[in-house]
Short mmCIF file of C-alpha atoms and ligand atoms in Angstrom, two decimals:
data_model
loop_
_atom_site.label_atom_id
_atom_site.label_comp_id
_atom_site.label_asym_id
_atom_site.label_seq_id
_atom_site.Cartn_x
_atom_site.Cartn_y
_atom_site.Cartn_z
CA UNK K 17 37.42 50.93 272.34
CA UNK K 18 39.17 54.20 271.75
CA UNK K 19 37.78 55.51 268.45
CA UNK K 20 39.65 58.26 266.60
CA UNK K 21 37.51 60.14 264.06
CA UNK K 22 39.51 62.12 261.51
CA UNK K 23 37.12 64.64 259.97
CA UNK K 24 34.89 64.73 263.07
CA UNK K 25 33.82 68.32 262.36
CA UNK K 26 32.16 67.55 259.04
CA UNK K 27 28.56 66.61 258.28
CA UNK K 28 28.98 62.82 258.66
CA UNK K 29 31.59 63.15 261.42
CA UNK K 30 29.52 65.46 263.61
CA UNK K 31 26.55 63.09 263.43
CA UNK K 32 28.80 60.12 264.16
CA UNK K 33 30.20 61.89 267.24
CA UNK K 34 26.68 62.67 268.45
CA UNK K 35 25.71 59.03 267.99
CA UNK K 36 28.77 57.65 269.78
CA UNK K 37 28.31 60.07 272.70
CA UNK K 38 24.70 58.95 273.10
CA UNK K 39 25.71 55.26 272.99
CA UNK K 40 28.36 55.88 275.66
CA UNK K 41 30.20 52.63 274.84
CA UNK K 42 33.50 54.00 273.57
CA UNK K 43 36.01 56.78 274.18
CA UNK K 44 35.83 59.08 271.18
CA UNK K 45 38.55 61.43 269.97
CA UNK K 46 37.71 63.84 267.18
CA UNK K 47 40.11 65.70 264.89
CA UNK K 48 39.27 68.41 262.38
CA UNK K 49 40.27 71.86 261.20
CA UNK K 50 36.80 73.19 262.08
CA UNK K 51 34.32 72.49 264.84
CA UNK K 52 31.28 74.68 264.07
CA UNK K 53 29.17 71.61 263.29
CA UNK K 54 30.09 70.18 266.70
CA UNK K 55 28.63 73.19 268.58
CA UNK K 56 26.64 71.91 271.55
CA UNK K 57 27.73 68.30 270.97
CA UNK K 58 29.43 67.38 274.23
CA UNK K 59 29.96 64.28 276.32
CA UNK K 60 32.28 62.85 278.95
CA UNK K 61 33.51 60.27 276.46
CA UNK K 62 34.41 62.84 273.76
CA UNK K 63 37.54 64.97 273.25
CA UNK K 64 38.13 67.24 270.26
CA UNK K 65 41.51 68.32 268.85
CA UNK K 66 41.79 71.10 266.31
CA UNK K 67 44.42 69.67 263.94
CA UNK K 68 45.07 69.55 260.22
CA UNK K 69 46.06 66.12 258.91
CA UNK K 70 47.89 67.89 256.08
CA UNK K 71 50.32 69.56 258.49
CA UNK K 72 50.15 68.15 261.99
CA UNK K 73 51.81 64.81 261.24
CA UNK K 74 53.31 64.11 264.65
CA UNK K 75 50.21 64.95 266.75
CA UNK K 76 48.00 62.93 264.38
CA UNK K 77 50.49 60.02 264.47
CA UNK K 78 50.33 60.15 268.28
CA UNK K 79 46.52 59.96 268.30
CA UNK K 80 46.54 57.07 265.81
CA UNK K 81 49.08 55.32 268.04
CA UNK K 82 46.62 55.53 270.95
CA UNK K 83 43.55 54.40 269.01
CA UNK K 84 41.93 50.99 268.61
CA UNK K 85 39.87 52.11 265.65
CA UNK K 86 40.52 54.97 263.21
CA UNK K 87 37.59 56.33 261.20
CA UNK K 88 38.88 58.30 258.23
CA UNK K 89 36.37 60.83 256.92
CA UNK K 90 38.91 63.36 255.65
CA UNK K 91 37.84 64.45 252.16
CA UNK K 92 36.55 67.15 249.89
CA UNK K 93 33.21 65.70 248.81
CA UNK K 94 31.76 68.59 246.90
CA UNK K 95 31.56 68.28 243.08
CA UNK K 96 32.14 72.01 242.50
CA UNK K 97 35.68 71.53 243.84
CA UNK K 98 36.51 68.60 241.57
CA UNK K 99 36.57 70.85 238.51
CA UNK K 100 37.97 73.99 240.07
CA UNK K 101 40.67 72.54 242.37
CA UNK K 102 41.42 69.01 241.12
CA UNK K 103 44.95 68.93 242.53
CA UNK K 104 43.79 69.87 246.04
CA UNK K 105 41.08 67.20 245.74
CA UNK K 106 43.73 64.62 244.81
CA UNK K 107 46.07 65.77 247.58
CA UNK K 108 43.46 65.52 250.32
CA UNK K 109 41.39 62.59 249.07
CA UNK K 110 44.30 60.38 248.08
CA UNK K 111 47.67 61.54 249.33
CA UNK K 112 46.65 62.71 252.83
CA UNK K 113 44.52 59.61 253.33
CA UNK K 114 47.49 57.49 252.26
CA UNK K 115 49.50 59.19 254.98
CA UNK K 116 46.82 58.26 257.50
CA UNK K 117 46.90 54.68 256.20
CA UNK K 118 50.69 54.53 256.60
CA UNK K 119 50.37 55.78 260.18
CA UNK K 120 47.80 53.06 260.84
CA UNK K 121 50.20 50.47 259.40
CA UNK K 122 52.82 51.60 261.95
CA UNK K 123 50.39 50.79 264.75
CA UNK K 124 49.83 47.05 264.81
CA UNK K 125 46.30 46.09 265.78
CA UNK K 126 44.56 49.32 264.84
CA UNK K 127 41.52 48.88 262.62
CA UNK K 128 40.65 51.36 259.87
CA UNK K 129 37.14 52.32 258.79
CA UNK K 130 37.61 54.28 255.57
CA UNK K 131 34.75 56.34 254.16
CA UNK K 132 34.99 56.18 250.39
CA UNK K 133 32.23 57.13 247.94
CA UNK K 134 29.38 55.83 245.82
CA UNK K 135 31.20 57.61 243.03
CA UNK K 136 33.82 54.84 242.76
CA UNK K 137 31.33 53.06 240.46
CA UNK K 138 31.60 55.93 237.99
CA UNK K 139 28.95 55.85 235.30
CA UNK K 140 26.70 52.86 234.92
CA UNK K 141 23.94 52.49 232.40
CA UNK K 142 20.35 52.71 233.50
CA UNK K 143 18.94 49.55 234.98
CA UNK K 144 22.23 48.45 236.49
CA UNK K 145 22.83 48.23 240.21
CA UNK K 146 25.99 48.75 242.16
CA UNK K 147 27.42 45.64 243.78
CA UNK K 148 30.43 46.09 246.04
CA UNK K 149 32.37 43.04 244.88
CA UNK K 150 31.13 42.67 241.32
CA UNK K 151 30.45 45.98 239.56
CA UNK K 152 32.94 47.47 237.14
CA UNK K 153 33.95 51.10 237.39
CA UNK K 154 33.69 53.32 234.29
CA UNK K 155 35.01 56.88 234.35
CA UNK K 156 35.02 59.73 231.87
CA UNK K 157 38.10 60.94 229.97
CA UNK K 158 40.98 62.69 231.75
CA UNK K 159 39.91 66.16 230.63
CA UNK K 160 36.64 65.68 232.49
CA UNK K 161 38.10 66.76 235.81
CA UNK K 162 35.11 65.61 237.81
CA UNK K 163 36.53 62.09 237.87
CA UNK K 164 39.61 63.11 239.88
CA UNK K 165 37.50 62.60 243.01
CA UNK K 166 36.27 59.13 242.08
CA UNK K 167 39.65 57.95 240.85
CA UNK K 168 41.38 59.23 244.02
CA UNK K 169 38.91 57.21 246.08
CA UNK K 170 39.30 54.11 243.88
CA UNK K 171 43.07 54.22 244.17
CA UNK K 172 42.87 54.64 247.94
CA UNK K 173 40.47 51.70 248.20
CA UNK K 174 42.83 49.57 246.13
CA UNK K 175 45.85 50.35 248.30
CA UNK K 176 43.90 49.67 251.50
CA UNK K 177 42.59 46.42 250.02
CA UNK K 178 46.15 45.45 249.02
CA UNK K 179 47.37 45.93 252.60
CA UNK K 180 44.35 44.04 253.89
CA UNK K 181 45.04 41.00 251.70
CA UNK K 182 48.73 41.14 252.63
CA UNK K 183 47.66 40.89 256.27
CA UNK K 184 49.05 44.31 257.18
CA UNK K 185 45.80 45.85 258.44
CA UNK K 186 42.15 45.14 259.20
CA UNK K 187 39.86 47.53 257.39
CA UNK K 188 36.26 48.19 256.44
CA UNK K 189 35.38 50.50 253.55
CA UNK K 190 32.04 52.29 253.45
CA UNK K 191 30.68 53.70 250.20
CA UNK K 192 28.11 56.35 251.16
CA UNK K 193 25.23 57.13 248.82
CA UNK K 194 24.12 60.74 249.35
CA UNK K 195 23.69 60.96 253.11
CA UNK K 196 21.28 63.76 253.98
CA UNK K 197 20.41 65.52 257.23
CA UNK K 198 20.96 68.58 259.39
CA UNK K 199 24.29 70.38 258.93
CA UNK K 200 24.78 68.81 255.48
CA UNK K 201 26.09 72.00 253.89
CA UNK K 202 26.27 75.77 253.92
CA UNK K 203 23.58 77.80 252.19
CA UNK K 204 24.28 80.22 249.35
CA UNK K 205 22.85 83.54 248.04
CA UNK K 206 20.13 83.42 245.37
CA UNK K 207 21.16 82.07 241.96
CA UNK K 208 24.70 81.03 243.00
CA UNK K 209 26.47 78.39 240.94
CA UNK K 210 29.02 75.73 241.93
CA UNK K 211 29.16 75.74 245.74
CA UNK K 212 27.48 73.15 247.96
CA UNK K 213 25.59 69.96 247.15
CA UNK K 214 22.16 69.82 245.58
CA UNK K 215 20.07 69.81 248.75
CA UNK K 216 21.69 73.03 249.97
CA UNK K 217 21.31 74.69 246.57
CA UNK K 218 17.60 73.93 246.37
CA UNK K 219 17.06 74.86 250.03
CA UNK K 220 18.88 78.17 249.49
CA UNK K 221 16.73 78.90 246.44
CA UNK K 222 13.52 78.20 248.36
CA UNK K 223 14.54 80.43 251.27
CA UNK K 224 15.82 83.34 249.16
CA UNK K 225 13.28 83.09 246.33
CA UNK K 226 16.14 82.43 243.88
CA UNK K 227 16.01 80.06 240.95
CA UNK K 228 16.14 76.27 241.38
CA UNK K 229 18.74 75.31 238.78
CA UNK K 230 18.56 71.89 237.15
CA UNK K 231 21.96 70.92 235.85
CA UNK K 232 21.86 69.25 232.42
CA UNK K 233 18.14 68.61 232.57
CA UNK K 234 18.02 67.25 236.13
CA UNK K 235 17.92 63.71 234.74
CA UNK K 236 20.62 62.29 237.03
CA UNK K 237 19.47 60.06 239.87
CA UNK K 238 20.50 60.09 243.50
CA UNK K 239 19.43 57.87 246.41
CA UNK K 240 19.24 59.87 249.63
CA UNK K 241 19.88 58.22 252.98
CA UNK K 242 18.96 59.90 256.27
CA UNK K 243 22.09 60.44 258.32
CA UNK K 244 20.38 58.70 261.27
CA UNK K 245 20.25 55.52 259.17
CA UNK K 246 23.90 56.15 258.22
CA UNK K 247 24.84 56.24 261.92
CA UNK K 248 23.03 52.95 262.44
CA UNK K 249 24.97 51.45 259.53
CA UNK K 250 28.23 52.56 261.17
CA UNK K 251 27.06 50.99 264.44
CA UNK K 252 26.35 47.75 262.53
CA UNK K 253 29.96 47.77 261.31
CA UNK K 254 31.18 48.23 264.92
CA UNK K 255 28.92 45.46 266.18
CA UNK K 256 30.09 42.91 263.57
CA UNK K 257 33.89 43.00 263.56
CA UNK K 258 34.49 39.60 262.06
CA UNK K 259 31.85 39.84 259.29
CA UNK K 260 33.07 43.32 258.30
CA UNK K 261 36.81 42.58 258.39
CA UNK K 262 38.42 43.56 255.06
CA UNK K 263 35.02 44.12 253.45
CA UNK K 264 33.44 46.92 251.45
CA UNK K 265 29.83 48.02 252.03
CA UNK K 266 27.43 50.21 250.10
CA UNK K 267 25.47 52.33 252.55
CA UNK K 268 22.42 53.88 250.95
CA UNK K 269 18.68 53.56 250.52
CA UNK K 270 17.62 52.11 247.14
CA UNK K 271 13.99 53.00 247.89
CA UNK K 272 14.88 56.70 248.10
CA UNK K 273 16.07 56.96 244.50
CA UNK K 274 14.87 60.02 242.63
CA UNK K 275 15.83 62.19 239.66
CA UNK K 276 17.10 65.67 240.48
CA UNK K 277 14.13 67.15 238.59
CA UNK K 278 11.70 65.24 240.82
CA UNK K 279 13.76 66.19 243.86
CA UNK K 280 13.15 69.85 242.99
CA UNK K 281 9.37 69.27 242.78
CA UNK K 282 9.32 67.35 246.04
CA UNK K 283 11.31 70.01 247.89
CA UNK K 284 8.96 72.72 246.58
CA UNK K 285 5.97 70.70 247.75
CA UNK K 286 7.52 70.14 251.20
CA UNK K 287 8.51 73.80 251.48
CA UNK K 288 4.93 74.87 250.83
CA UNK K 289 3.62 72.28 253.30
CA UNK K 290 6.07 73.31 256.03
CA UNK K 291 5.76 77.08 255.66
CA UNK K 292 2.21 77.46 254.38
CA UNK K 293 3.66 79.81 251.73
CA UNK K 294 3.80 79.47 247.97
CA UNK K 295 7.33 78.96 246.65
CA UNK K 296 8.76 82.00 244.81
CA UNK K 297 11.44 79.90 243.08
CA UNK K 298 11.33 79.25 239.34
CA UNK K 299 12.79 75.95 238.16
CA UNK K 300 15.27 76.58 235.32
CA UNK K 301 17.69 74.48 233.27
CA UNK K 302 21.43 75.21 233.31
CA UNK K 303 24.37 73.72 231.49
CA UNK K 304 26.70 71.60 233.68
CA UNK K 305 29.91 73.29 232.52
CA UNK K 306 28.37 76.72 233.07
CA UNK K 307 27.28 75.77 236.58
CA UNK K 308 30.40 73.88 237.72
CA UNK K 309 33.07 75.00 235.24
CA UNK K 310 34.88 73.24 232.43
CA UNK K 311 35.38 69.50 232.87
CA UNK K 312 32.08 68.78 234.59
CA UNK K 313 30.44 65.52 233.75
CA UNK K 314 27.76 63.95 235.87
CA UNK K 315 27.83 60.71 237.75
CA UNK K 316 24.47 59.06 237.03
CA UNK K 317 24.50 57.23 240.34
CA UNK K 318 21.60 54.85 240.15
CA UNK K 319 20.46 52.35 242.73
CA UNK K 320 22.80 50.87 245.34
CA UNK K 321 22.50 47.19 246.11
CA UNK K 322 22.57 46.83 249.90
CA UNK K 323 22.21 43.06 250.24
CA UNK K 324 25.63 42.86 251.85
CA UNK K 325 25.00 45.21 254.79
CA UNK K 326 21.40 44.01 255.07
CA UNK K 327 22.78 40.54 255.80
CA UNK K 328 24.20 42.01 259.02
CA UNK K 329 20.73 43.14 260.12
CA UNK K 330 20.83 46.78 258.99
CA UNK K 331 17.82 48.20 257.19
CA UNK K 332 17.30 51.86 256.27
CA UNK K 333 14.16 53.21 257.91
CA UNK K 334 13.67 56.80 256.74
CA UNK K 335 11.74 57.27 253.52
CA UNK K 336 12.68 60.07 251.13
CA UNK K 337 9.90 62.44 252.16
CA UNK K 338 10.75 62.28 255.87
CA UNK K 339 14.48 62.52 255.15
CA UNK K 340 13.97 65.73 253.20
CA UNK K 341 11.29 67.10 255.50
CA UNK K 342 13.47 66.78 258.62
CA UNK K 343 16.48 68.29 256.89
CA UNK K 344 14.37 71.16 255.55
CA UNK K 345 12.89 71.77 259.01
CA UNK K 346 16.41 72.16 260.40
CA UNK K 347 17.29 74.82 257.79
CA UNK K 348 13.93 76.61 258.13
CA UNK K 349 14.57 76.94 261.89
CA UNK K 350 18.08 78.25 261.23
CA UNK K 351 16.67 80.72 258.71
CA UNK K 352 14.15 82.00 261.26
CA UNK K 353 16.92 82.47 263.83
CA UNK K 354 19.78 83.77 261.69
CA UNK K 355 18.20 84.94 258.41
CA UNK K 356 20.42 86.07 255.55
CA UNK K 357 23.52 85.80 257.77
CA UNK K 358 23.26 82.08 257.07
CA UNK K 359 24.23 82.57 253.42
CA UNK K 360 27.87 82.04 252.47
CA UNK K 361 29.58 83.24 249.32
N1 UDP P 413 22.55 69.64 240.82
C1 UDP P 413 21.55 70.43 240.24
N2 UDP P 413 21.37 71.70 240.73
C2 UDP P 413 22.09 72.21 241.74
C3 UDP P 413 23.10 71.41 242.34
C4 UDP P 413 23.30 70.13 241.85
O1 UDP P 413 20.86 70.01 239.33
O2 UDP P 413 21.82 73.38 242.13
C5 UDP P 413 22.72 68.25 240.37
C6 UDP P 413 24.12 67.79 239.99
O3 UDP P 413 24.43 68.10 238.65
C7 UDP P 413 24.02 66.30 240.22
C8 UDP P 413 23.08 66.18 241.41
O4 UDP P 413 22.38 67.42 241.46
O5 UDP P 413 23.38 65.68 239.12
C9 UDP P 413 23.75 65.93 242.75
O6 UDP P 413 24.79 66.84 242.92
P1 UDP P 413 25.48 67.09 244.33
O7 UDP P 413 26.20 68.41 244.24
O8 UDP P 413 24.51 66.97 245.45
O9 UDP P 413 26.61 66.00 244.52
P2 UDP P 413 26.86 64.51 244.02
O10 UDP P 413 25.67 63.68 244.40
O11 UDP P 413 27.06 64.59 242.52
O12 UDP P 413 28.11 64.12 244.74
#
């Protein structure tokens, strides 16, 4: 197949490209506005185009016209942006993805793999699990801007599903639950707020000796999945075209569920184990709206049910400790090589 990856330069995309190059089964075309995360990732079956799906309509349409499978990873997936730039989040995560969908619809026979989000479930109460085809979605009020991301993704899923049931396209939707691994995010100076996702914040704090900040008590849960397992899940989708046609899959590791407070303790423990040094970072509590800006509300994000993708033979293999340890090792190596130049912002 010819696989077009939109958003190939991001965290998930760059790992997907690496995986597909190593498999050597398909021709892979990558599109993104940046390619730093693809540095050193090369293969005879991979071509990269620097393009912006927001502007380069005709070139992107041409690439979609040539593809057998389009993987759409284009998104802002960083909670700090949901509050500060909700309209940009809506534009990219809904409108621009809709444009990609329309281009796919023009190209009969192309299949779409759309990366969505665990956040489409919104807030569930403790004890509940997320089932792809059964769970309800509950979101906060409109003035809690955080939900612009989730609702953009829900709407996109609904339109794709509508076209799927009308027989206009074959699609698979993946709902990622906190993929984690090398290149996940940029690091930030000590005591920064907003910015990247939690792993990068805690890693930055450990490296700089800054504070580890627990938003709203650190009681929220997340299930972390090693990006290597995420690549294997994607491969499972490729290997099972008929079972995955017009289906939605949770991709996560229910065994790697942890509160953010416990994540902080575990990362401190791993940091001390890996470096042989005592952590200089204090763990402090911060208010969510102070950290992210007005309109922040957390997504509790409890345990994903993965029965559906398990039935295709996929099983996550990395436990939480090894997932975090490997990712931390990557950033510790970078820190040794680059030092403070690694910090953005
Ligand atoms: N969080 C935190 N401290 C930080 C960064 C994030 O306590 O320095 C919390 C955040 O409030 C949320 C969780 O960590 O409960 C995960 O946030 P992340 O930014 O990784 O993204 P999300 O999983 O919400 O998409």
